[in-house]
Amino acid sequence: MKSMEEMIQAAQKAAETIQTQMNDMQAKLDAIEVEGQAGGGLVKVRASAKGRILRVEIDESLMKPEEKQMVEDLVTAAFNDARDKADRVSSEEMRKIQGSMGLPPGFNLPGMG
């Protein structure tokens, strides 16, 4: 049987491994890009899987003063589409890392969503 000190050291090593994997996952999520669209692609929003907005594209055909409200609505819809996609990618990546740690599905560690 292991001594208490050995068990504490093993737990600390496991915690360090999990922290390293979490840091790696956060960097990976920030590197994965998703694109949300609205208005049949007239408005596009690129975001990282962490939800950081990278770029907004608005088709020139929408650049009319009388279309202002519609453009604002489309930008909002495209942002929400990108955010939904980012959330799905993030969840999938977290499931992968939890599986590689041997954790059961749905197990929630602090910082893992």
PDB file of C-alpha atoms in Angstrom:
ATOM      1  CA  MET A   1       0.000   0.000   0.000  1.00  0.00           C
ATOM      2  CA  LYS A   2       1.252   3.464  -0.838  1.00  0.00           C
ATOM      3  CA  SER A   3       2.139   5.893   1.853  1.00  0.00           C
ATOM      4  CA  MET A   4       0.090   9.038   2.313  1.00  0.00           C
ATOM      5  CA  GLU A   5       2.992  11.096   0.963  1.00  0.00           C
ATOM      6  CA  GLU A   6       3.146   8.995  -2.216  1.00  0.00           C
ATOM      7  CA  MET A   7      -0.598   9.382  -2.728  1.00  0.00           C
ATOM      8  CA  ILE A   8      -0.370  13.163  -2.280  1.00  0.00           C
ATOM      9  CA  GLN A   9       2.505  13.332  -4.763  1.00  0.00           C
ATOM     10  CA  ALA A  10       0.508  11.259  -7.266  1.00  0.00           C
ATOM     11  CA  ALA A  11      -2.517  13.543  -6.829  1.00  0.00           C
ATOM     12  CA  GLN A  12      -0.343  16.634  -7.336  1.00  0.00           C
ATOM     13  CA  LYS A  13       1.173  15.129 -10.482  1.00  0.00           C
ATOM     14  CA  ALA A  14      -2.302  14.298 -11.805  1.00  0.00           C
ATOM     15  CA  ALA A  15      -3.458  17.860 -11.086  1.00  0.00           C
ATOM     16  CA  GLU A  16      -0.420  19.260 -12.912  1.00  0.00           C
ATOM     17  CA  THR A  17      -1.131  17.010 -15.901  1.00  0.00           C
ATOM     18  CA  ILE A  18      -4.767  18.133 -15.991  1.00  0.00           C
ATOM     19  CA  GLN A  19      -3.721  21.795 -15.765  1.00  0.00           C
ATOM     20  CA  THR A  20      -1.263  21.342 -18.641  1.00  0.00           C
ATOM     21  CA  GLN A  21      -3.951  19.656 -20.739  1.00  0.00           C
ATOM     22  CA  MET A  22      -6.400  22.443 -19.918  1.00  0.00           C
ATOM     23  CA  ASN A  23      -3.900  25.114 -20.978  1.00  0.00           C
ATOM     24  CA  ASP A  24      -3.240  23.214 -24.210  1.00  0.00           C
ATOM     25  CA  MET A  25      -6.987  22.921 -24.850  1.00  0.00           C
ATOM     26  CA  GLN A  26      -7.573  26.639 -24.278  1.00  0.00           C
ATOM     27  CA  ALA A  27      -4.821  27.469 -26.801  1.00  0.00           C
ATOM     28  CA  LYS A  28      -6.284  24.967 -29.275  1.00  0.00           C
ATOM     29  CA  LEU A  29      -9.788  26.436 -28.915  1.00  0.00           C
ATOM     30  CA  ASP A  30      -8.459  29.920 -29.544  1.00  0.00           C
ATOM     31  CA  ALA A  31      -6.820  28.667 -32.764  1.00  0.00           C
ATOM     32  CA  ILE A  32      -9.966  26.948 -34.133  1.00  0.00           C
ATOM     33  CA  GLU A  33     -12.103  29.295 -36.232  1.00  0.00           C
ATOM     34  CA  VAL A  34     -15.822  29.077 -36.990  1.00  0.00           C
ATOM     35  CA  GLU A  35     -17.967  31.267 -39.226  1.00  0.00           C
ATOM     36  CA  GLY A  36     -21.497  32.414 -38.515  1.00  0.00           C
ATOM     37  CA  GLN A  37     -23.687  33.719 -41.330  1.00  0.00           C
ATOM     38  CA  ALA A  38     -26.953  35.564 -41.741  1.00  0.00           C
ATOM     39  CA  GLY A  39     -28.979  36.851 -44.657  1.00  0.00           C
ATOM     40  CA  GLY A  40     -27.836  34.052 -46.941  1.00  0.00           C
ATOM     41  CA  GLY A  41     -24.177  34.932 -46.384  1.00  0.00           C
ATOM     42  CA  LEU A  42     -24.582  38.709 -46.751  1.00  0.00           C
ATOM     43  CA  VAL A  43     -23.223  39.098 -43.206  1.00  0.00           C
ATOM     44  CA  LYS A  44     -20.476  36.831 -41.855  1.00  0.00           C
ATOM     45  CA  VAL A  45     -18.792  36.725 -38.466  1.00  0.00           C
ATOM     46  CA  ARG A  46     -15.570  34.752 -37.852  1.00  0.00           C
ATOM     47  CA  ALA A  47     -14.852  33.743 -34.274  1.00  0.00           C
ATOM     48  CA  SER A  48     -12.514  31.477 -32.372  1.00  0.00           C
ATOM     49  CA  ALA A  49     -13.988  28.422 -30.671  1.00  0.00           C
ATOM     50  CA  LYS A  50     -13.405  30.336 -27.426  1.00  0.00           C
ATOM     51  CA  GLY A  51     -15.842  32.967 -28.739  1.00  0.00           C
ATOM     52  CA  ARG A  52     -13.334  35.708 -29.589  1.00  0.00           C
ATOM     53  CA  ILE A  53     -14.649  37.671 -32.606  1.00  0.00           C
ATOM     54  CA  LEU A  54     -12.013  37.791 -35.333  1.00  0.00           C
ATOM     55  CA  ARG A  55     -13.748  39.482 -38.259  1.00  0.00           C
ATOM     56  CA  VAL A  56     -17.088  40.820 -39.458  1.00  0.00           C
ATOM     57  CA  GLU A  57     -17.877  40.964 -43.186  1.00  0.00           C
ATOM     58  CA  ILE A  58     -20.871  42.866 -44.582  1.00  0.00           C
ATOM     59  CA  ASP A  59     -21.779  42.625 -48.263  1.00  0.00           C
ATOM     60  CA  GLU A  60     -21.692  45.990 -50.053  1.00  0.00           C
ATOM     61  CA  SER A  61     -25.301  45.578 -51.188  1.00  0.00           C
ATOM     62  CA  LEU A  62     -26.401  46.198 -47.579  1.00  0.00           C
ATOM     63  CA  MET A  63     -24.605  49.526 -47.237  1.00  0.00           C
ATOM     64  CA  LYS A  64     -27.629  51.773 -47.647  1.00  0.00           C
ATOM     65  CA  PRO A  65     -28.868  54.130 -44.910  1.00  0.00           C
ATOM     66  CA  GLU A  66     -32.422  52.814 -45.205  1.00  0.00           C
ATOM     67  CA  GLU A  67     -31.128  49.266 -44.549  1.00  0.00           C
ATOM     68  CA  LYS A  68     -29.407  50.163 -41.257  1.00  0.00           C
ATOM     69  CA  GLN A  69     -31.812  48.247 -38.974  1.00  0.00           C
ATOM     70  CA  MET A  70     -31.715  45.166 -41.186  1.00  0.00           C
ATOM     71  CA  VAL A  71     -27.888  45.199 -41.245  1.00  0.00           C
ATOM     72  CA  GLU A  72     -27.784  45.482 -37.461  1.00  0.00           C
ATOM     73  CA  ASP A  73     -30.195  42.548 -37.165  1.00  0.00           C
ATOM     74  CA  LEU A  74     -28.133  40.463 -39.601  1.00  0.00           C
ATOM     75  CA  VAL A  75     -24.884  41.233 -37.744  1.00  0.00           C
ATOM     76  CA  THR A  76     -26.555  40.134 -34.517  1.00  0.00           C
ATOM     77  CA  ALA A  77     -27.822  36.925 -36.140  1.00  0.00           C
ATOM     78  CA  ALA A  78     -24.409  36.158 -37.673  1.00  0.00           C
ATOM     79  CA  PHE A  79     -22.700  36.731 -34.336  1.00  0.00           C
ATOM     80  CA  ASN A  80     -25.134  34.385 -32.604  1.00  0.00           C
ATOM     81  CA  ASP A  81     -24.611  31.766 -35.323  1.00  0.00           C
ATOM     82  CA  ALA A  82     -20.822  32.009 -34.864  1.00  0.00           C
ATOM     83  CA  ARG A  83     -21.200  31.813 -31.067  1.00  0.00           C
ATOM     84  CA  ASP A  84     -23.385  28.688 -31.349  1.00  0.00           C
ATOM     85  CA  LYS A  85     -20.819  27.035 -33.614  1.00  0.00           C
ATOM     86  CA  ALA A  86     -17.978  28.040 -31.277  1.00  0.00           C
ATOM     87  CA  ASP A  87     -19.867  26.525 -28.336  1.00  0.00           C
ATOM     88  CA  ARG A  88     -20.407  23.250 -30.223  1.00  0.00           C
ATOM     89  CA  VAL A  89     -16.723  23.000 -31.225  1.00  0.00           C
ATOM     90  CA  SER A  90     -15.610  23.861 -27.700  1.00  0.00           C
ATOM     91  CA  SER A  91     -17.908  21.224 -26.171  1.00  0.00           C
ATOM     92  CA  GLU A  92     -16.662  18.575 -28.593  1.00  0.00           C
ATOM     93  CA  GLU A  93     -13.020  19.387 -27.850  1.00  0.00           C
ATOM     94  CA  MET A  94     -13.703  19.277 -24.096  1.00  0.00           C
ATOM     95  CA  ARG A  95     -15.375  15.861 -24.480  1.00  0.00           C
ATOM     96  CA  LYS A  96     -12.259  14.628 -26.278  1.00  0.00           C
ATOM     97  CA  ILE A  97      -9.898  15.811 -23.566  1.00  0.00           C
ATOM     98  CA  GLN A  98     -12.140  14.451 -20.786  1.00  0.00           C
ATOM     99  CA  GLY A  99     -12.203  11.102 -22.577  1.00  0.00           C
ATOM    100  CA  SER A 100      -8.414  11.091 -22.842  1.00  0.00           C
ATOM    101  CA  MET A 101      -8.253  11.671 -19.073  1.00  0.00           C
ATOM    102  CA  GLY A 102     -10.578   8.742 -18.434  1.00  0.00           C
ATOM    103  CA  LEU A 103     -13.297  10.969 -16.996  1.00  0.00           C
ATOM    104  CA  PRO A 104     -16.939   9.940 -17.433  1.00  0.00           C
ATOM    105  CA  PRO A 105     -19.094  11.943 -19.902  1.00  0.00           C
ATOM    106  CA  GLY A 106     -20.618  14.998 -18.266  1.00  0.00           C
ATOM    107  CA  PHE A 107     -18.017  15.108 -15.480  1.00  0.00           C
ATOM    108  CA  ASN A 108     -17.332  18.780 -14.833  1.00  0.00           C
ATOM    109  CA  LEU A 109     -13.910  19.875 -13.651  1.00  0.00           C
ATOM    110  CA  PRO A 110     -13.500  23.562 -12.740  1.00  0.00           C
ATOM    111  CA  GLY A 111     -12.415  25.479 -15.830  1.00  0.00           C
ATOM    112  CA  MET A 112     -13.613  22.840 -18.277  1.00  0.00           C
ATOM    113  CA  GLY A 113     -16.948  24.446 -19.062  1.00  0.00           C
TER     114      GLY A 113
END
